[in-house]
mmCIF file of C-alpha atoms in Angstrom:
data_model
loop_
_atom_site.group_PDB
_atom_site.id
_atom_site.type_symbol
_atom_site.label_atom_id
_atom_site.label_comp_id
_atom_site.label_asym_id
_atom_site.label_seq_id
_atom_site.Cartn_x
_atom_site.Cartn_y
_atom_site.Cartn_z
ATOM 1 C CA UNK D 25 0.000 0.000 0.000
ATOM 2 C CA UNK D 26 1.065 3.404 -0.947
ATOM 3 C CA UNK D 27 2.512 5.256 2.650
ATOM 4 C CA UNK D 28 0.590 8.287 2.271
ATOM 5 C CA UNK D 29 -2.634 6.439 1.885
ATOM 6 C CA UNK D 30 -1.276 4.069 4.497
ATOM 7 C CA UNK D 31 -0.634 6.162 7.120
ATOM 8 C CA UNK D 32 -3.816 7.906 6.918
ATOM 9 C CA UNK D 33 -5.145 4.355 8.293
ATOM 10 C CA UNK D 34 -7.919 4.685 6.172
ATOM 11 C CA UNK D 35 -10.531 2.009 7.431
ATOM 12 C CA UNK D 36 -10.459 3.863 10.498
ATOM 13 C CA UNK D 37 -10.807 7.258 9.115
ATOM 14 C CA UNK D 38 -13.682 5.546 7.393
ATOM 15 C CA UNK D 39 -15.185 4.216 10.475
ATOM 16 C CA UNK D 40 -15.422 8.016 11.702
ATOM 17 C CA UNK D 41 -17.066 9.170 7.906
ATOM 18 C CA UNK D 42 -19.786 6.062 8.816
ATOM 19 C CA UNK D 43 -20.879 8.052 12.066
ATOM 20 C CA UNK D 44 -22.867 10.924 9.685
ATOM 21 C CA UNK D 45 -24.066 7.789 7.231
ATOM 22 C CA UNK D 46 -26.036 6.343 10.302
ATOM 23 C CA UNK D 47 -27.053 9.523 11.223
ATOM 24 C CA UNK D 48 -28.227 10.389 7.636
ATOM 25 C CA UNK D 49 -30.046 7.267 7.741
ATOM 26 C CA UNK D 50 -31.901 7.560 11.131
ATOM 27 C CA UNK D 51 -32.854 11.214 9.955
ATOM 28 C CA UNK D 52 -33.640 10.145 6.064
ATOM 29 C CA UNK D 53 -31.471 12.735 4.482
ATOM 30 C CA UNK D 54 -28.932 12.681 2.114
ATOM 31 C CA UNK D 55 -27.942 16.341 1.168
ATOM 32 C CA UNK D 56 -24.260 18.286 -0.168
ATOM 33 C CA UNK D 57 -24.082 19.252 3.503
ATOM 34 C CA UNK D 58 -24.363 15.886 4.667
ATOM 35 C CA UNK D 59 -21.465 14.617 2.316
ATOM 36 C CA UNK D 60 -19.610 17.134 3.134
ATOM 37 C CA UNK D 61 -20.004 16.361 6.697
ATOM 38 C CA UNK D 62 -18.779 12.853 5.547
ATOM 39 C CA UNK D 63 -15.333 14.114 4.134
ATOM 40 C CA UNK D 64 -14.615 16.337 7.092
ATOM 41 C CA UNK D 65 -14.789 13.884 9.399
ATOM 42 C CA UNK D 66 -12.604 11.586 7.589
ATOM 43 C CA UNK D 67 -10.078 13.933 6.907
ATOM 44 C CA UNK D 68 -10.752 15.531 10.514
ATOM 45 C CA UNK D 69 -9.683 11.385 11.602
ATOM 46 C CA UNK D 70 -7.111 11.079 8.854
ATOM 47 C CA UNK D 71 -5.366 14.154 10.456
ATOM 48 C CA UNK D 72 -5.635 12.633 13.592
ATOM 49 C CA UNK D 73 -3.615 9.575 12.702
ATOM 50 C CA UNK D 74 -0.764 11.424 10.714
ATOM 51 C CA UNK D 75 -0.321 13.476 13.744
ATOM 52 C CA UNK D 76 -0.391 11.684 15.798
ATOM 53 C CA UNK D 77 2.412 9.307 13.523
ATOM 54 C CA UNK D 78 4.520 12.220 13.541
ATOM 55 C CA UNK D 79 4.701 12.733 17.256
ATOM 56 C CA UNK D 80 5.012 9.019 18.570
ATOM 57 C CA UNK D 81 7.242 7.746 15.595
ATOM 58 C CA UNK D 82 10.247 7.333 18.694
ATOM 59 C CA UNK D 83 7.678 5.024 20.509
ATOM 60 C CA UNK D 84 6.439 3.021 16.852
ATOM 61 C CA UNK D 85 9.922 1.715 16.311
ATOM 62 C CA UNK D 86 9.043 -0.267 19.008
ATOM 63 C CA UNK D 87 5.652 -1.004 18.709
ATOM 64 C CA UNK D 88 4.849 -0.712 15.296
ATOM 65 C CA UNK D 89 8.355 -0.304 13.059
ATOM 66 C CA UNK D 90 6.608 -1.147 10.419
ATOM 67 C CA UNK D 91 4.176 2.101 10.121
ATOM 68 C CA UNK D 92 5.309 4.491 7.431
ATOM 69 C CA UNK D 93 7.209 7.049 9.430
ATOM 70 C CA UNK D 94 9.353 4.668 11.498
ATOM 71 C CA UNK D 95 9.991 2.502 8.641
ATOM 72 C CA UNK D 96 11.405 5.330 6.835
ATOM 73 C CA UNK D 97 9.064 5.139 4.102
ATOM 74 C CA UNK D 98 7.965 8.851 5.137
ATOM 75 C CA UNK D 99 10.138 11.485 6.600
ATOM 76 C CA UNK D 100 8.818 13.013 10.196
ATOM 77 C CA UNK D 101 8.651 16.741 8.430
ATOM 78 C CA UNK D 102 6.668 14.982 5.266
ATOM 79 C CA UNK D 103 4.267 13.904 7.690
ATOM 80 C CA UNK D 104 4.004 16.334 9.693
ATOM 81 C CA UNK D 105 2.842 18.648 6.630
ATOM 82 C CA UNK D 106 0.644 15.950 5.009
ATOM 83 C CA UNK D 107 -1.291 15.911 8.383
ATOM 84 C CA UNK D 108 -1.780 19.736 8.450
ATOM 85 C CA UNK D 109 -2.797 19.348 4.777
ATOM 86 C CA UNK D 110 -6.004 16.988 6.506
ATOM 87 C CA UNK D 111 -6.845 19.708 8.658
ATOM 88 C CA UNK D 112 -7.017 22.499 6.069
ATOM 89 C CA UNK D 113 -9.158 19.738 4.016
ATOM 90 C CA UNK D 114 -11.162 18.999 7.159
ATOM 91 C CA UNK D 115 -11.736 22.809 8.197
ATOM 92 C CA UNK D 116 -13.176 23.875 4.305
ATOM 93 C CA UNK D 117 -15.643 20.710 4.831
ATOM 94 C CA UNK D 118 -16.657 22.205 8.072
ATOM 95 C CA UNK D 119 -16.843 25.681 6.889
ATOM 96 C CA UNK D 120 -18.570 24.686 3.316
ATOM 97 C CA UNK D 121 -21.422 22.805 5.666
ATOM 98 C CA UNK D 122 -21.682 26.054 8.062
ATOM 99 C CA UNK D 123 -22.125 28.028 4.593
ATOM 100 C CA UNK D 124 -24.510 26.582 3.032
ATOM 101 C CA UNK D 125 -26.842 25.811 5.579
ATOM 102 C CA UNK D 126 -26.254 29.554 7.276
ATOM 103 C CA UNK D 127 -25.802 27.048 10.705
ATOM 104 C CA UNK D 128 -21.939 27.717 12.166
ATOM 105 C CA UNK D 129 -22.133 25.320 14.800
ATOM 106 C CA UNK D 130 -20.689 22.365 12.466
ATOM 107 C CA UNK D 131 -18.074 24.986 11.498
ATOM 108 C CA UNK D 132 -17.152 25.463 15.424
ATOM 109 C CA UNK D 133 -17.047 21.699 15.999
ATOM 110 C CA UNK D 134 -14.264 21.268 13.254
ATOM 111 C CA UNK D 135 -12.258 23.771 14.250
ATOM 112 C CA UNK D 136 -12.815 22.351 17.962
ATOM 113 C CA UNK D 137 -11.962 19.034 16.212
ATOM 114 C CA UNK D 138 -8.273 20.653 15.160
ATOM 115 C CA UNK D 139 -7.522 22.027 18.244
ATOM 116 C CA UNK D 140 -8.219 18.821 20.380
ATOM 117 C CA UNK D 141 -6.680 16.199 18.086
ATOM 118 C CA UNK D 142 -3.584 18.125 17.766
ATOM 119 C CA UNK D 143 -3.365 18.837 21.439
ATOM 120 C CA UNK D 144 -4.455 14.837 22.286
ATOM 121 C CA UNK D 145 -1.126 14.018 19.664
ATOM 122 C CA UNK D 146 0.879 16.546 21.407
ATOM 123 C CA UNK D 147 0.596 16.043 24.925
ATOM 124 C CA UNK D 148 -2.311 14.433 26.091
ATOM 125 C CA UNK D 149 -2.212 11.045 24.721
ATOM 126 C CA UNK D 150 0.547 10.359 27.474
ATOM 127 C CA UNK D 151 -1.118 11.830 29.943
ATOM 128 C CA UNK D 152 -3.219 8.559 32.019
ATOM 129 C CA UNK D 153 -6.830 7.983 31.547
ATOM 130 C CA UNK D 154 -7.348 11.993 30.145
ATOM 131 C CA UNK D 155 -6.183 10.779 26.855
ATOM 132 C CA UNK D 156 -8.085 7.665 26.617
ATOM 133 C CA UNK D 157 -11.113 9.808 27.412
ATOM 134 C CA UNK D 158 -10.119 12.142 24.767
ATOM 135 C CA UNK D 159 -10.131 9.653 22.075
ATOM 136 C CA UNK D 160 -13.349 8.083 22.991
ATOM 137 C CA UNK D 161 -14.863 11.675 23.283
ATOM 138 C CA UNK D 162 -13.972 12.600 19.610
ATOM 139 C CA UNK D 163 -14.927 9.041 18.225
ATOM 140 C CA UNK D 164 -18.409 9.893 19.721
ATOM 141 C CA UNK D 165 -18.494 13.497 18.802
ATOM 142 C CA UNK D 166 -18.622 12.420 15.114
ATOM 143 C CA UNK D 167 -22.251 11.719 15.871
ATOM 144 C CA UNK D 168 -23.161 14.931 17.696
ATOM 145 C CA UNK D 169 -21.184 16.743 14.377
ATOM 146 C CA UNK D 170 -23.841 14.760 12.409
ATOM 147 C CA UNK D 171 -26.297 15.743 14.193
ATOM 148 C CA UNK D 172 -25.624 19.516 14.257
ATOM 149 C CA UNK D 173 -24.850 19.192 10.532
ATOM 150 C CA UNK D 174 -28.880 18.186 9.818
ATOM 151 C CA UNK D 175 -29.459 20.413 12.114
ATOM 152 C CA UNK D 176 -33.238 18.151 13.315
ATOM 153 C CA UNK D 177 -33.549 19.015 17.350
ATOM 154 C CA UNK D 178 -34.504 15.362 17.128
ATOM 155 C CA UNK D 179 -31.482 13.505 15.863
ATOM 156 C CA UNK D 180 -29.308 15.830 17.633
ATOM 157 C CA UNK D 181 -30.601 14.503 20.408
ATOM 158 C CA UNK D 182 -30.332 10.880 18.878
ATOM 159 C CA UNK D 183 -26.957 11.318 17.942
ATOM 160 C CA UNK D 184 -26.213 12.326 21.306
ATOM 161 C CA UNK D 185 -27.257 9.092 22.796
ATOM 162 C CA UNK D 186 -25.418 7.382 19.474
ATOM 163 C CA UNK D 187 -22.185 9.442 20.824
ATOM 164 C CA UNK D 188 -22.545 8.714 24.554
ATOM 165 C CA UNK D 189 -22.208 4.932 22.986
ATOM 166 C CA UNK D 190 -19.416 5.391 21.060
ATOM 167 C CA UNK D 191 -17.599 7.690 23.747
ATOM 168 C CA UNK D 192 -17.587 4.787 26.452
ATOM 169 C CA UNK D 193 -16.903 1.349 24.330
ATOM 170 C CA UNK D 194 -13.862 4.043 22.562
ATOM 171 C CA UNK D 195 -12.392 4.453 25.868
ATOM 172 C CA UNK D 196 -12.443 0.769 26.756
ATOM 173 C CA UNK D 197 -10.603 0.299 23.895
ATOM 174 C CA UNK D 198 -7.635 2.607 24.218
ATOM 175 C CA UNK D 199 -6.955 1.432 27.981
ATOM 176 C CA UNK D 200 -6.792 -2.139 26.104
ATOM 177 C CA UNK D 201 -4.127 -0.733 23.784
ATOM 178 C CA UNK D 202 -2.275 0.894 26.087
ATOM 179 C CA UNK D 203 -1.907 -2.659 27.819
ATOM 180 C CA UNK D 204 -0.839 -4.030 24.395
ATOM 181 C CA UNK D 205 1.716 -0.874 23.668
ATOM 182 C CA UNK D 206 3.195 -0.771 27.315
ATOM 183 C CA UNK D 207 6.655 -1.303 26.163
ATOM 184 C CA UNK D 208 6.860 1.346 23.809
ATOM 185 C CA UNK D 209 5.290 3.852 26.189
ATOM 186 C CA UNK D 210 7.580 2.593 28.889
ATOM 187 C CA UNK D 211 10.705 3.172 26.453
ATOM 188 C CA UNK D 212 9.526 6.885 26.004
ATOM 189 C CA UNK D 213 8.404 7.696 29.466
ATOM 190 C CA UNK D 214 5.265 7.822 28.872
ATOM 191 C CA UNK D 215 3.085 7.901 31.701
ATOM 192 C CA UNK D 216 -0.336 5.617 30.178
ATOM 193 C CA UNK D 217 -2.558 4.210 32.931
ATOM 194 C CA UNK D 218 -1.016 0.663 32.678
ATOM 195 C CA UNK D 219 2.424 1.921 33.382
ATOM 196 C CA UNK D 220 1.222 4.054 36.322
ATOM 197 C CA UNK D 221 -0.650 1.782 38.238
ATOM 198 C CA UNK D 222 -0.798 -1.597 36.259
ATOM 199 C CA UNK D 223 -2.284 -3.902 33.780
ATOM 200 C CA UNK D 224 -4.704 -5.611 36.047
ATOM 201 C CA UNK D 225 -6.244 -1.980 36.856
ATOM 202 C CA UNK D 226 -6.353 -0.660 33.266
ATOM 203 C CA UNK D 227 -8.314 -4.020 32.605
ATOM 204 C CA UNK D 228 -10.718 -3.714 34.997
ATOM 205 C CA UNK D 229 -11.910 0.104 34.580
ATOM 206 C CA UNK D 230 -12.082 -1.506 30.541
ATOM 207 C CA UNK D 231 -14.271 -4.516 31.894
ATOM 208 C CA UNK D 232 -16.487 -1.812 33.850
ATOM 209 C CA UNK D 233 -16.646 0.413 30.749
ATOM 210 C CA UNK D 234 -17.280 -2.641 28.141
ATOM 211 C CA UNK D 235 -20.017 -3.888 30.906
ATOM 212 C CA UNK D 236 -21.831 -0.075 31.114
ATOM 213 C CA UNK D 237 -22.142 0.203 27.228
ATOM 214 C CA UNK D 238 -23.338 -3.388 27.096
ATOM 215 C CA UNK D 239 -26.004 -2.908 29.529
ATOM 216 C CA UNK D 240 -27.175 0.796 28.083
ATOM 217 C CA UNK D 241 -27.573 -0.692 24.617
ATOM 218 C CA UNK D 242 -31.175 -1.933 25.015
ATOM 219 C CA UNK D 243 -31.955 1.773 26.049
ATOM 220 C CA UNK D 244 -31.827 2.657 22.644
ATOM 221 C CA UNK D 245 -34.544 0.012 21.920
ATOM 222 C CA UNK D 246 -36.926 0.987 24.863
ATOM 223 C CA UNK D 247 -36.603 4.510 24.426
ATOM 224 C CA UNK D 248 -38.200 4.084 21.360
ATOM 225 C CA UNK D 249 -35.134 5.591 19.313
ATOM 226 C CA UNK D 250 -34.362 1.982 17.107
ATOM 227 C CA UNK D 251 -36.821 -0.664 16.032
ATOM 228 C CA UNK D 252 -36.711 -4.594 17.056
ATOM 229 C CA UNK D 253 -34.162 -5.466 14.417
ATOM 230 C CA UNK D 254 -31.396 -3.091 16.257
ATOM 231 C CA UNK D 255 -32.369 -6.008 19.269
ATOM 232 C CA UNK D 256 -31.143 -8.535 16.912
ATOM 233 C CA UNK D 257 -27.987 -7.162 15.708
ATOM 234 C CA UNK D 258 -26.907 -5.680 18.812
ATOM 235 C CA UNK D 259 -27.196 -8.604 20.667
ATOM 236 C CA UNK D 260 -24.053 -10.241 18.466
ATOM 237 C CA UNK D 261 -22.204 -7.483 19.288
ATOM 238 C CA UNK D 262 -22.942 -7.827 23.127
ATOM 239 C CA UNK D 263 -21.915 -10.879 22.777
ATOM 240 C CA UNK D 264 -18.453 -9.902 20.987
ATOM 241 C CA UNK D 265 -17.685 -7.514 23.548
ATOM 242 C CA UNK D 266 -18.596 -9.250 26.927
ATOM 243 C CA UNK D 267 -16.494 -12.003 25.903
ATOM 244 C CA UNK D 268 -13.731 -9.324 24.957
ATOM 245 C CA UNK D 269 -14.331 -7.940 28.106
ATOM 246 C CA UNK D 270 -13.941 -11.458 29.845
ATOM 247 C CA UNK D 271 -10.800 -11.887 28.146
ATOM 248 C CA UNK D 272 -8.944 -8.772 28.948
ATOM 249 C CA UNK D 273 -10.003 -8.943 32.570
ATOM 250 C CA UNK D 274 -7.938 -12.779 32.915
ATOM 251 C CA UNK D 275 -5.058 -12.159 30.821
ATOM 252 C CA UNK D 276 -3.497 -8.985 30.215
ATOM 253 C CA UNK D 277 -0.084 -9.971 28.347
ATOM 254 C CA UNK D 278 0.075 -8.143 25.318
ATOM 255 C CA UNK D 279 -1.105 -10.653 22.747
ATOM 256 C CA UNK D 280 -4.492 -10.708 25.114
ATOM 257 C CA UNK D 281 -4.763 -7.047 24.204
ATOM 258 C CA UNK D 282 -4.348 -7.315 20.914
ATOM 259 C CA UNK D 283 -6.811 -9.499 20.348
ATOM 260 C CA UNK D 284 -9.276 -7.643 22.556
ATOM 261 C CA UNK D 285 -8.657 -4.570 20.878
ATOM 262 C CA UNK D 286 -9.185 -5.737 17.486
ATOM 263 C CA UNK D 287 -12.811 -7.596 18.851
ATOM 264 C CA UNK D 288 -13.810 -4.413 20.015
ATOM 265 C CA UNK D 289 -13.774 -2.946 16.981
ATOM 266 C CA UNK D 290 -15.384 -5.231 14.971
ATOM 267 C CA UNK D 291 -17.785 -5.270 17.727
ATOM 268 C CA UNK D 292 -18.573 -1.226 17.190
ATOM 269 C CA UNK D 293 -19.353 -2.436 13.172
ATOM 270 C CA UNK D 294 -21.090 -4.842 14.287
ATOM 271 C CA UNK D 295 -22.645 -1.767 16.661
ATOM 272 C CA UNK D 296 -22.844 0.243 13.465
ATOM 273 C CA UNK D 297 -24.863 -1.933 11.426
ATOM 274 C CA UNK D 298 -27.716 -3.161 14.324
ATOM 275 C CA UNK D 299 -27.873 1.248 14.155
ATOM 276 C CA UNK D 300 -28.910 0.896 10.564
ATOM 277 C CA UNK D 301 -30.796 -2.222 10.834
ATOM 278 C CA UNK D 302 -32.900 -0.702 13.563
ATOM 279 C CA UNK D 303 -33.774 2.428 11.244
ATOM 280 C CA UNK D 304 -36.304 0.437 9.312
#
């Protein structure tokens, strides 16, 4: 794969650009604005990952050489400037939507958006639990962006709920991946949860997290926001991530947390689709 298309880990980016599909879905409407929406937060995530490349590319050699910037296949200054090229293409999304639709509160969120990736990339992604939080707190704001973008009092309020989701099963996440990159972080001085005050710890506030999202997700069903099919598909992914969360909380050597975090995500598609499923 090409290094500049690599490193903008693209099936994540286009996990983020799904968030305003499921909200144009629950709300029935497909507009410029909308698409738009679509490309800023996958640049807004794209940026995100280059960034964040740039600044940890000390700690990849040991975790991940074989990324594009510690593999040599990019220069740091390269990336540095193709990640401020995302935000510029991220920003005109955000202020295209805010023109057209006269509403400036999408434009505010992107330019939000800028300032907290850059900072999380900077700084707080080492500092414990504040940048896990941070993570799952933009991974769920993608909704709330969608939301603002159609600008329905209704869905906003949907896509809160939607976000609140995504926020808490996010977070759970990181701490597992800060298990799985402890050595790297440790080489760097990082100060991550798991090197502060353990593994087991880090694993357990994940199991409590993983459990609180599993036991919230019928809430979308009762209160009337999905239909009966979301039941369906959302009970696979329950599934998915208790057993992740069963895993993580017995063994937390790093191939554990690999596989854990990699589960988790396929449990938020899984997620994803019972949201689209329980549209109709």
């Amino acid at each position: 794969m090409n290094p500049y298309i690599e490193i903008l880990r693209p099936g994540n980016a286009l996990m983020g650009a799904i968030t305003i599909i499921l909200v144009a879905i629950i709300d029935r409407s497909f507009t410029i604005p909308v698409i738009l929406a679509m490309l800023a937060v996958f640049f807004e995530t794209a940026a995100g990952n280059v960034i964040n490349d740039y600044f940890d590319y000390k700690i990849d050699l040991i975790n991940k050489p074989e990324r594009p910037i510690p593999s040599g296949r990019i220069s740091p200054k390269s990336g540095r400037n193709y990640g401020y090229l995302q935000f510029g293409l991220g920003t005109i999304c955000g202020f295209l939507i805010s023109y057209m639709t006269n509403n400036w509160i999408p434009f505010v969120i992107v330019l939000f958006a800028d300032v907290v990736l850059y900072l999380y990339a900077y700084k707080l992604k080492s500092t414990p639990l504040i940048g896990n939080i941070t993570v799952g707190f933009m991974t769920g704001f993608g909704f709330v962006f969608g939301g603002f973008t159609l600008n329905n009092p209704n869905i906003i309020l949907i896509s809160m709920y939607l976000g609140f989701f995504a926020w808490v099963m996010t977070t759970a996440r990181e701490l597992v991946k800060d298990i799985e990159d402890i050595e790297g972080d440790k080489s760097e001085g990082a100060k991550t949860l798991p090197i502060l005050y353990g593994e087991k710890i880090t694993a357990t506030l994940a199991f409590i997290l993983i459990i609180i999202d599993c036991a919230l997700c019928p809430l979308l069903y009762y209160n009337n926001i999905f239909g009966f099919y979301y039941l369906i598909v959302i009970a696979i992914a329950v599934l998915l991530f208790i057993y992740s969360a069963l895993l993580i909380i017995r063994n937390q050597n790093r191939l554990t947390a690999s596989k854990v975090s990699k589960y988790l995500k396929i449990g938020m598609l899984i997620a994803f689709v019972a949201f689209i499923f329980g549209s109709f």
